[in-house]
């Protein structure tokens, strides 16, 4: 049975009763009522302060709604749908590189990531005060919990900094204190490079304060761990050229990243799940492969999706602990499914997977993470298990079979009676750590070790057999025979071209890549293992900023050709040509520019 989620924040404040015709000297404030002055003076309430910071990840500007679009839509693994163009155009604009500062998704994400920063700073301030000696810091047990809570709050502040800079660049405000109001609300941008140094220190400090590597099976399951902090620290070192405003191409810190990743690997605390699909379902959450997850549960006490009033979602994504990802980014809005289906896997991604001599995909990860031809079945509204051809049927769907797909990751393989999902969003997992370590090995001259770590990830894919996938959705499917993927050496010797997209007229839209080197094998493995998990755009920008990569100039080709690929897949046009200087970051939201006179736009504004 799924554990009750622990990250429920307390909303605190003084309640003032306004009464008329009362004695002038009457005291209207109840001295026994909770207030900020008397609330944070117990271990329990200080723990709630940290829990409240976790809760910010579950908001609409976090992973409850907008973050999956913010992280995935700009990559070449994503295509927007006609449903998005007609009913959710701002998600389509993220994919089209036509974003402007007025988009609600941008302002909500900007706001909620700063709310996360505020909540983390508040928790740290209250812990530092340790009011009424709530923690006896001379007591080992108390000190351990105190340090752990500080480590969690510092980690969450690091997350806020990481995602804010990744999306908007580093010319934005930053605080390591609780805002005092007034003029402080109009804080000017930090000095260039300052936020990068602060986020690195946050993850370093958090990794030292957090001593547990894994809480699987305990009451603290899902909290940040030492591994969580180190994983994001390695991301910072590898992504320095796009996270540090003072850095340039070639400034990634491979040596530091490698040392951090070695700590994670040598801990022995993590491993790959036998079943690839366990990394994106409600079963086996917070497992040995997961480094950090945003915790969700299907909280049906909040208002869910109402087909008669589709815009009525505020209480769902603000007060509940549900995620909208399944409703908007999974199966199609066909007669049998009826979901919104605002984005789908691209043809470039579909063609990234290795095939046999007859052209059939041999990598089970394609079928375990997407609704595609010859793939799993879906339990539709009729009560029937539907193959791909029936799931994508009716209306205009028939004409686009083989080009229109669904994302099976984070999707229940059936229609829910109440479209509220409690599937945790995995921010980072151990398979990514292994591939990051392989990349660091390549950059430090150890190609043999790099191949070994790529092979570890491929081995798990090769071992995904029917015995591990016992749901009716996968019953009888040939893709679970196992053992069809070649080794890394065999893959390079076979040198297939993957990711190529050819138009109906025979023109090459996306050239794809011939896998004839270990570096190219690694890029391929990143894509087929981690697709639609939020890291593809980040990786493309890193690789483009790596002068050691002989393919660096090609890393932007699929983004530059995205309009043609979008038209080929959907007939929908309007995607602008990707420009690195303009489209690396998203524009500073107009809500910030109009309320903060000390702020200015960035290159995307």
XYZ file of C-alpha atoms in Angstrom:
605
model
C 0.000 0.000 0.000
C 1.237 3.424 -0.869
C 2.610 5.438 2.025
C 0.851 8.582 3.159
C 2.827 11.545 1.880
C 4.689 13.440 4.573
C 5.129 16.855 3.032
C 2.043 18.724 4.182
C 2.926 22.259 5.153
C 1.176 24.160 7.877
C -0.281 27.550 7.023
C 0.218 29.664 10.082
C -0.822 33.105 11.136
C -2.555 35.148 13.752
C -6.316 35.350 13.645
C -7.673 38.731 14.615
C -11.340 39.056 15.485
C -12.913 42.385 14.545
C -15.860 43.187 16.796
C -17.991 46.305 16.942
C -19.284 48.065 20.062
C -16.720 46.513 22.399
C -14.775 47.969 25.310
C -11.935 50.149 23.940
C -9.240 48.390 25.981
C -10.307 44.851 25.111
C -7.502 42.534 23.905
C -8.772 40.884 20.725
C -5.841 38.512 20.123
C -6.108 35.095 21.732
C -2.757 34.681 23.520
C -3.051 30.875 23.346
C -3.621 30.789 19.602
C -0.790 29.787 17.303
C 1.286 32.656 15.938
C 4.733 32.927 14.462
C 6.034 34.047 17.852
C 4.918 30.939 19.736
C 4.640 28.282 17.022
C 8.190 27.333 15.991
C 9.308 26.298 19.468
C 9.018 22.509 19.306
C 10.836 19.844 17.323
C 7.557 18.887 15.678
C 6.788 22.397 14.512
C 10.306 23.022 13.270
C 9.968 19.810 11.266
C 6.714 21.205 9.850
C 8.628 24.300 8.704
C 10.850 22.092 6.530
C 7.867 20.017 5.389
C 6.243 23.233 4.207
C 9.209 23.881 1.922
C 8.843 20.430 0.359
C 5.199 21.267 -0.295
C 6.220 24.059 -2.680
C 7.416 21.417 -5.177
C 3.815 20.206 -5.441
C 2.398 23.551 -6.514
C 1.201 24.498 -10.005
C 4.499 26.231 -10.797
C 6.276 23.095 -9.626
C 5.638 19.543 -10.731
C 1.869 19.549 -10.181
C 1.348 21.220 -13.539
C 3.813 23.447 -15.363
C 7.223 21.970 -14.601
C 6.913 18.899 -16.890
C 6.223 21.295 -19.782
C 8.980 23.715 -18.750
C 11.514 20.881 -18.620
C 10.489 18.827 -21.662
C 8.718 21.004 -24.232
C 11.808 22.883 -25.442
C 13.682 19.682 -26.318
C 13.744 17.745 -29.598
C 12.064 14.782 -27.879
C 8.758 16.687 -27.694
C 6.095 17.671 -30.227
C 3.024 19.717 -29.393
C -0.410 18.487 -30.436
C -3.477 20.046 -32.050
C -5.085 19.908 -28.607
C -2.350 22.146 -27.247
C -2.550 24.505 -30.211
C -6.292 24.901 -29.688
C -6.739 24.586 -25.947
C -3.371 25.048 -24.178
C -1.448 27.299 -26.569
C 1.132 28.465 -24.067
C 2.510 24.930 -23.737
C 2.737 24.818 -27.527
C 4.626 28.111 -27.467
C 7.220 26.653 -25.114
C 7.862 24.021 -27.756
C 7.747 26.561 -30.598
C 10.306 28.971 -29.072
C 7.691 31.738 -29.349
C 7.403 32.348 -25.610
C 6.830 35.881 -24.398
C 6.987 37.357 -20.908
C 3.205 37.253 -20.407
C 2.826 33.473 -20.270
C 1.147 32.249 -17.098
C 3.324 29.130 -16.985
C 6.453 31.280 -16.767
C 5.161 33.618 -14.088
C 3.725 30.762 -12.013
C 6.971 28.773 -12.170
C 9.027 31.892 -11.418
C 6.792 32.697 -8.452
C 6.653 29.187 -7.012
C 10.403 28.616 -7.258
C 10.901 31.839 -5.305
C 8.255 30.677 -2.843
C 10.332 27.510 -2.435
C 13.394 29.687 -1.763
C 11.436 31.730 0.785
C 10.074 28.622 2.548
C 13.542 27.060 2.749
C 15.016 30.291 4.160
C 12.160 30.532 6.681
C 12.827 26.985 7.885
C 16.547 27.741 8.212
C 15.857 30.944 10.136
C 13.563 29.183 12.595
C 15.995 26.316 13.043
C 18.825 28.766 13.714
C 16.707 30.499 16.370
C 15.908 27.130 18.008
C 13.262 28.912 20.072
C 12.862 27.769 23.692
C 15.622 25.212 23.144
C 13.351 23.000 21.062
C 16.400 20.948 20.121
C 18.917 20.062 22.820
C 22.030 20.407 20.697
C 24.095 18.626 23.329
C 21.933 15.547 22.829
C 23.166 13.332 19.996
C 19.710 12.298 18.808
C 18.439 15.889 18.822
C 21.557 17.163 17.070
C 21.276 14.529 14.340
C 17.662 15.465 13.570
C 18.482 19.174 13.743
C 21.339 18.805 11.257
C 19.212 16.636 8.972
C 16.435 19.234 8.854
C 18.957 21.979 8.109
C 20.419 19.836 5.339
C 16.995 19.265 3.785
C 16.134 22.982 3.831
C 19.514 23.911 2.329
C 19.038 21.261 -0.388
C 15.594 22.652 -1.251
C 17.008 26.175 -1.462
C 19.664 24.808 -3.809
C 16.894 23.326 -5.969
C 15.170 26.699 -6.197
C 18.396 28.309 -7.344
C 19.176 25.519 -9.822
C 15.822 25.655 -11.618
C 15.484 29.454 -11.535
C 18.897 29.944 -13.144
C 18.412 27.061 -15.569
C 15.177 28.631 -16.844
C 15.809 32.373 -16.524
C 19.584 32.873 -16.310
C 21.482 34.278 -13.362
C 20.515 37.956 -13.719
C 17.714 37.517 -11.192
C 17.289 38.264 -7.469
C 18.540 35.788 -4.895
C 18.165 35.604 -1.119
C 19.742 33.526 1.618
C 17.474 35.161 4.203
C 13.743 35.692 4.787
C 12.623 38.798 2.976
C 11.827 41.706 5.268
C 9.269 43.298 2.973
C 9.206 46.861 1.733
C 12.113 47.758 -0.493
C 13.485 44.219 -0.206
C 10.689 43.015 -2.470
C 12.378 45.030 -5.236
C 15.733 43.338 -4.938
C 17.953 43.868 -8.002
C 19.600 40.949 -9.820
C 22.492 39.204 -8.124
C 25.986 39.720 -9.462
C 26.755 37.425 -12.349
C 28.028 34.049 -11.146
C 26.924 34.630 -7.549
C 23.881 32.363 -7.639
C 25.940 29.547 -9.173
C 28.429 29.749 -6.310
C 25.568 29.777 -3.812
C 23.782 26.772 -5.344
C 27.030 24.790 -5.396
C 27.602 25.641 -1.743
C 24.003 24.702 -0.906
C 24.441 21.240 -2.380
C 27.882 20.863 -0.786
C 26.585 21.899 2.646
C 23.489 19.734 2.303
C 25.601 16.700 1.377
C 27.627 17.153 4.562
C 24.614 17.615 6.840
C 22.619 14.767 5.311
C 24.230 11.522 6.408
C 21.601 9.019 5.217
C 21.914 7.750 1.668
C 18.466 6.175 1.399
C 15.272 6.090 3.485
C 13.553 3.333 1.492
C 11.009 1.524 3.649
C 11.166 3.974 6.573
C 8.887 6.762 7.774
C 11.305 9.276 6.216
C 11.006 7.740 2.755
C 11.009 10.475 0.131
C 13.038 13.057 2.023
C 16.235 14.454 0.547
C 19.329 12.355 1.211
C 23.073 12.716 0.880
C 22.724 11.176 -2.570
C 20.089 13.767 -3.587
C 22.436 16.638 -2.779
C 25.478 15.055 -4.444
C 23.502 14.222 -7.589
C 22.490 17.851 -8.112
C 25.976 19.022 -7.184
C 27.334 16.912 -10.050
C 24.702 18.418 -12.372
C 25.964 21.871 -11.359
C 29.599 21.046 -12.101
C 28.782 19.475 -15.479
C 26.351 22.242 -16.427
C 28.472 25.174 -15.295
C 28.646 26.804 -18.776
C 24.843 27.270 -18.746
C 24.359 27.864 -15.001
C 27.196 30.277 -14.230
C 26.982 33.672 -15.907
C 30.747 34.110 -15.629
C 31.543 30.784 -17.301
C 32.159 30.092 -20.968
C 32.107 27.046 -23.221
C 34.603 24.506 -21.914
C 34.274 25.536 -18.260
C 32.470 22.398 -17.087
C 34.239 20.984 -14.024
C 34.563 17.333 -15.036
C 37.061 16.408 -12.326
C 34.874 17.695 -9.486
C 31.767 16.112 -10.977
C 33.535 12.769 -11.345
C 34.663 12.813 -7.701
C 31.122 13.563 -6.524
C 29.618 10.821 -8.693
C 32.201 8.354 -7.360
C 30.960 9.091 -3.843
C 27.434 8.115 -4.896
C 28.517 4.973 -6.734
C 30.936 3.826 -4.024
C 28.287 4.253 -1.320
C 26.586 1.096 -2.600
C 23.269 2.646 -1.553
C 21.719 2.738 -5.013
C 21.105 0.381 -7.890
C 19.027 -0.097 -11.003
C 15.537 -1.505 -10.608
C 15.076 -4.768 -12.485
C 11.991 -3.368 -14.208
C 12.557 -0.147 -16.158
C 8.873 0.731 -15.835
C 9.135 0.942 -12.027
C 10.768 4.342 -12.498
C 7.574 6.048 -13.650
C 4.613 4.352 -11.957
C 2.848 4.644 -8.624
C 4.205 1.260 -7.597
C 7.723 1.048 -6.152
C 8.151 4.782 -5.633
C 11.202 6.036 -3.709
C 13.014 2.864 -4.732
C 16.719 2.056 -4.785
C 17.162 3.769 -8.161
C 15.475 7.007 -7.168
C 17.717 9.857 -6.012
C 14.926 12.365 -5.375
C 11.205 12.492 -6.148
C 8.446 15.050 -5.839
C 5.899 13.295 -3.670
C 2.297 13.092 -4.908
C -0.793 11.232 -3.795
C -4.265 11.100 -5.286
C -5.919 13.537 -2.894
C -9.527 13.196 -3.989
C -10.763 15.572 -1.304
C -9.719 18.401 -3.635
C -11.623 19.204 -6.792
C -10.491 17.126 -9.719
C -10.877 17.468 -13.461
C -14.412 18.365 -14.446
C -14.985 17.872 -18.212
C -17.860 20.354 -18.050
C -15.556 23.025 -16.599
C -12.037 22.162 -17.784
C -10.572 25.389 -16.447
C -11.602 24.568 -12.888
C -8.251 23.265 -11.683
C -7.040 25.749 -9.095
C -7.860 23.801 -5.973
C -6.465 20.650 -7.512
C -2.977 21.922 -8.248
C -2.649 24.377 -5.359
C -4.202 22.737 -2.313
C -4.039 19.071 -3.271
C -1.108 16.703 -3.670
C -2.027 15.617 -7.177
C -0.159 16.030 -10.440
C -1.809 16.956 -13.714
C 0.942 15.349 -15.800
C -0.993 12.158 -16.560
C -4.025 14.096 -17.805
C -2.072 16.421 -20.100
C 0.946 14.407 -21.224
C 0.083 10.760 -21.733
C -2.598 9.040 -23.831
C -4.552 10.776 -26.596
C -7.813 12.672 -26.340
C -9.549 10.002 -28.403
C -13.029 8.602 -27.800
C -11.676 5.740 -25.686
C -9.365 7.844 -23.544
C -10.477 11.460 -23.384
C -7.337 12.957 -21.868
C -6.055 16.369 -22.924
C -2.880 15.099 -24.654
C -1.075 18.413 -25.088
C 2.325 16.961 -25.977
C 3.718 13.745 -27.422
C 7.068 12.046 -28.091
C 8.639 13.344 -31.295
C 9.478 11.379 -34.418
C 13.160 12.054 -33.715
C 12.809 10.300 -30.361
C 10.747 7.453 -31.820
C 13.454 6.891 -34.432
C 16.223 7.039 -31.824
C 15.515 3.460 -30.727
C 17.500 0.623 -32.275
C 15.750 -1.657 -34.739
C 16.162 -5.118 -36.222
C 16.627 -5.941 -39.902
C 12.866 -5.665 -40.453
C 12.682 -2.200 -38.927
C 11.048 -3.225 -35.640
C 12.226 -1.565 -32.418
C 14.236 -3.989 -30.270
C 14.687 -1.795 -27.188
C 11.972 -2.589 -24.606
C 12.335 0.883 -23.079
C 10.489 2.335 -26.074
C 7.454 0.176 -25.327
C 7.663 0.550 -21.554
C 7.675 4.345 -21.810
C 5.523 5.160 -24.860
C 2.226 4.234 -26.491
C 3.494 3.272 -29.957
C 2.803 0.721 -32.730
C 3.271 -2.894 -31.568
C 3.320 -1.597 -27.988
C 1.252 -2.073 -24.865
C -2.521 -2.032 -24.628
C -4.660 0.591 -22.865
C -7.867 -0.007 -20.907
C -10.321 2.400 -22.507
C -13.702 3.741 -21.492
C -15.381 0.769 -23.174
C -13.725 -1.594 -20.703
C -11.645 -3.186 -23.465
C -7.864 -3.456 -23.594
C -7.016 -1.522 -26.745
C -3.901 -1.903 -28.905
C -2.231 1.199 -30.320
C -4.332 1.087 -33.509
C -7.588 1.287 -31.535
C -6.347 3.756 -28.941
C -5.327 6.126 -31.750
C -8.559 5.880 -33.706
C -11.488 8.077 -34.630
C -11.555 11.486 -36.249
C -8.180 12.551 -37.569
C -6.234 9.954 -35.564
C -6.483 7.219 -38.208
C -4.518 9.202 -40.772
C -1.626 9.841 -38.394
C -0.977 6.359 -37.005
C 2.739 5.714 -36.865
C 3.424 9.416 -36.305
C 1.238 10.173 -33.286
C 2.289 8.627 -29.973
C 1.596 8.857 -26.271
C 3.960 9.062 -23.317
C 3.460 6.025 -21.085
C 5.836 7.313 -18.418
C 3.846 8.644 -15.446
C 0.658 7.186 -16.900
C -1.711 4.555 -15.596
C -2.527 2.279 -18.528
C -6.219 2.965 -18.180
C -8.729 5.773 -17.790
C -9.180 6.913 -14.195
C -12.669 7.481 -12.838
C -11.260 10.625 -11.237
C -8.477 12.142 -13.306
C -6.173 12.977 -10.435
C -2.773 11.323 -10.382
C -0.575 10.546 -7.402
C 2.428 9.282 -9.387
C 5.651 10.748 -7.993
C 7.802 12.710 -10.434
C 11.367 11.360 -10.346
C 13.698 14.341 -10.624
C 16.877 12.292 -10.863
C 17.684 8.603 -10.695
C 20.691 6.311 -10.495
C 20.721 5.414 -14.210
C 21.461 9.085 -14.878
C 24.299 8.960 -12.334
C 25.892 6.041 -14.203
C 25.665 7.857 -17.536
C 26.976 11.103 -16.037
C 29.913 9.164 -14.618
C 30.548 7.609 -18.043
C 30.618 11.123 -19.518
C 33.086 12.326 -16.891
C 35.280 9.318 -17.633
C 35.261 10.202 -21.328
C 36.203 13.792 -20.553
C 39.069 12.675 -18.322
C 40.503 10.185 -20.821
C 39.109 6.854 -19.585
C 37.052 5.515 -22.491
C 37.138 1.891 -21.302
C 35.440 2.731 -18.006
C 32.943 4.929 -19.829
C 31.892 1.946 -21.952
C 31.480 -0.226 -18.869
C 29.055 2.225 -17.253
C 27.035 2.672 -20.431
C 26.829 -1.117 -20.596
C 25.426 -1.319 -17.052
C 22.435 0.744 -18.153
C 21.953 -1.273 -21.345
C 22.109 -4.531 -19.408
C 19.042 -3.583 -17.390
C 17.140 -2.779 -20.579
C 18.139 -6.136 -22.067
C 16.888 -7.958 -18.997
C 13.377 -6.447 -19.101
C 11.374 -9.605 -19.708
C 7.760 -10.640 -19.389
C 8.440 -11.944 -15.871
C 8.964 -8.366 -14.687
C 5.912 -6.917 -16.452
C 2.855 -8.849 -15.406
C 0.103 -6.304 -16.115
C -2.439 -7.048 -18.814
C -1.207 -4.008 -20.735
C 1.996 -5.892 -21.640
C 0.600 -9.429 -21.729
C 1.874 -11.478 -24.640
C 4.044 -8.741 -26.101
C 7.172 -9.800 -28.008
C 9.206 -6.821 -26.830
C 9.588 -8.537 -23.456
C 11.587 -11.482 -24.772
C 14.824 -9.778 -23.677
C 18.383 -10.116 -24.896
C 18.028 -8.315 -28.228
C 20.139 -5.220 -27.603
C 23.759 -5.429 -28.755
C 26.594 -4.550 -26.393
C 28.200 -1.127 -26.598
C 31.066 -2.539 -28.687
C 28.628 -4.340 -31.002
C 26.514 -1.212 -31.315
C 29.520 0.839 -32.407
C 30.614 -1.908 -34.808
C 27.111 -1.987 -36.336
C 27.155 1.865 -36.489
C 23.404 2.359 -37.049
C 21.991 5.807 -37.807
C 19.431 6.718 -35.164
C 17.089 9.672 -34.764
C 16.748 10.363 -38.476
C 13.458 11.887 -39.649
C 12.595 11.688 -43.331
C 9.619 13.503 -44.819
C 6.922 11.967 -46.972
C 8.626 13.495 -49.994
C 11.921 11.796 -49.140
C 13.652 14.905 -47.842
C 15.792 14.513 -44.739
C 14.403 16.698 -41.941
C 16.635 15.488 -39.098
C 19.866 13.794 -40.131
C 20.152 11.706 -37.002
C 23.488 10.383 -35.839
C 25.623 7.407 -36.800
C 26.711 5.618 -33.634
C 30.354 4.982 -34.423
C 32.075 6.283 -31.269
C 31.708 5.794 -27.527
C 30.680 9.446 -27.162
C 27.838 8.991 -29.614
C 26.816 5.723 -27.952
C 26.607 7.629 -24.660
C 24.412 10.375 -26.134
C 22.149 7.713 -27.584
C 21.905 5.962 -24.222
C 21.002 9.200 -22.447
C 18.103 9.649 -24.864
C 16.635 6.138 -24.867
C 17.003 5.794 -21.089
C 15.965 9.235 -19.803
C 13.577 10.563 -22.446
C 10.817 12.845 -21.165
C 12.390 13.003 -17.694
C 13.390 16.645 -18.020
C 17.095 16.449 -18.882
C 17.311 16.392 -22.704
C 17.417 20.186 -23.262
C 19.902 20.531 -20.389
C 22.128 17.878 -21.977
C 21.953 19.414 -25.449
C 23.003 22.793 -24.093
C 25.883 21.178 -22.136
C 27.141 19.310 -25.180
C 26.930 22.424 -27.350
C 29.151 24.141 -24.772
C 31.804 21.413 -24.808
C 34.725 22.195 -27.171
C 36.015 18.629 -26.604
C 32.935 17.256 -28.380
C 33.552 16.916 -32.132
C 29.776 16.995 -32.666
C 29.123 20.132 -30.633
C 27.963 22.214 -33.620
C 25.398 19.527 -34.505
C 23.790 19.509 -31.066
C 21.360 22.267 -32.015
C 20.383 20.876 -35.447
C 17.173 19.158 -34.316
C 16.079 22.303 -32.494
C 16.826 24.465 -35.538
C 14.847 22.038 -37.745
C 12.030 21.620 -35.241
C 9.382 23.389 -37.339
C 9.859 21.019 -40.265
C 9.809 18.024 -37.915
C 6.664 19.354 -36.218
C 4.918 19.826 -39.566
C 5.894 16.322 -40.692
C 4.497 14.805 -37.506
C 1.369 16.904 -37.006
C 0.950 19.354 -39.932
C 1.107 22.138 -37.306
C 3.463 24.968 -38.122
C 4.611 28.123 -36.311
C 7.796 26.930 -34.609
C 10.515 29.579 -34.711
C 14.098 28.765 -35.630
C 16.024 28.024 -32.459
C 18.608 30.667 -31.641
C 21.018 29.817 -28.846
C 21.566 33.373 -27.611
C 17.837 34.080 -27.467
C 16.411 30.662 -26.564
C 18.872 29.259 -24.033
C 16.791 30.936 -21.323
C 13.143 31.884 -20.996
C 12.107 35.542 -20.656
C 11.803 37.172 -17.247
C 8.030 37.211 -16.570
C 6.265 40.519 -17.093
C 4.767 40.216 -13.614
C 8.271 40.570 -12.204
C 9.289 43.370 -14.544
C 6.202 45.458 -13.766
C 6.354 45.043 -9.982
C 10.110 45.230 -9.472
C 11.600 48.486 -10.813
C 15.126 47.143 -10.220
C 14.675 44.187 -12.569
C 15.396 44.075 -16.273
C 14.737 41.563 -19.010
C 17.185 39.029 -20.394
C 18.084 38.101 -23.963
C 14.762 36.257 -24.350
C 12.591 39.269 -23.457
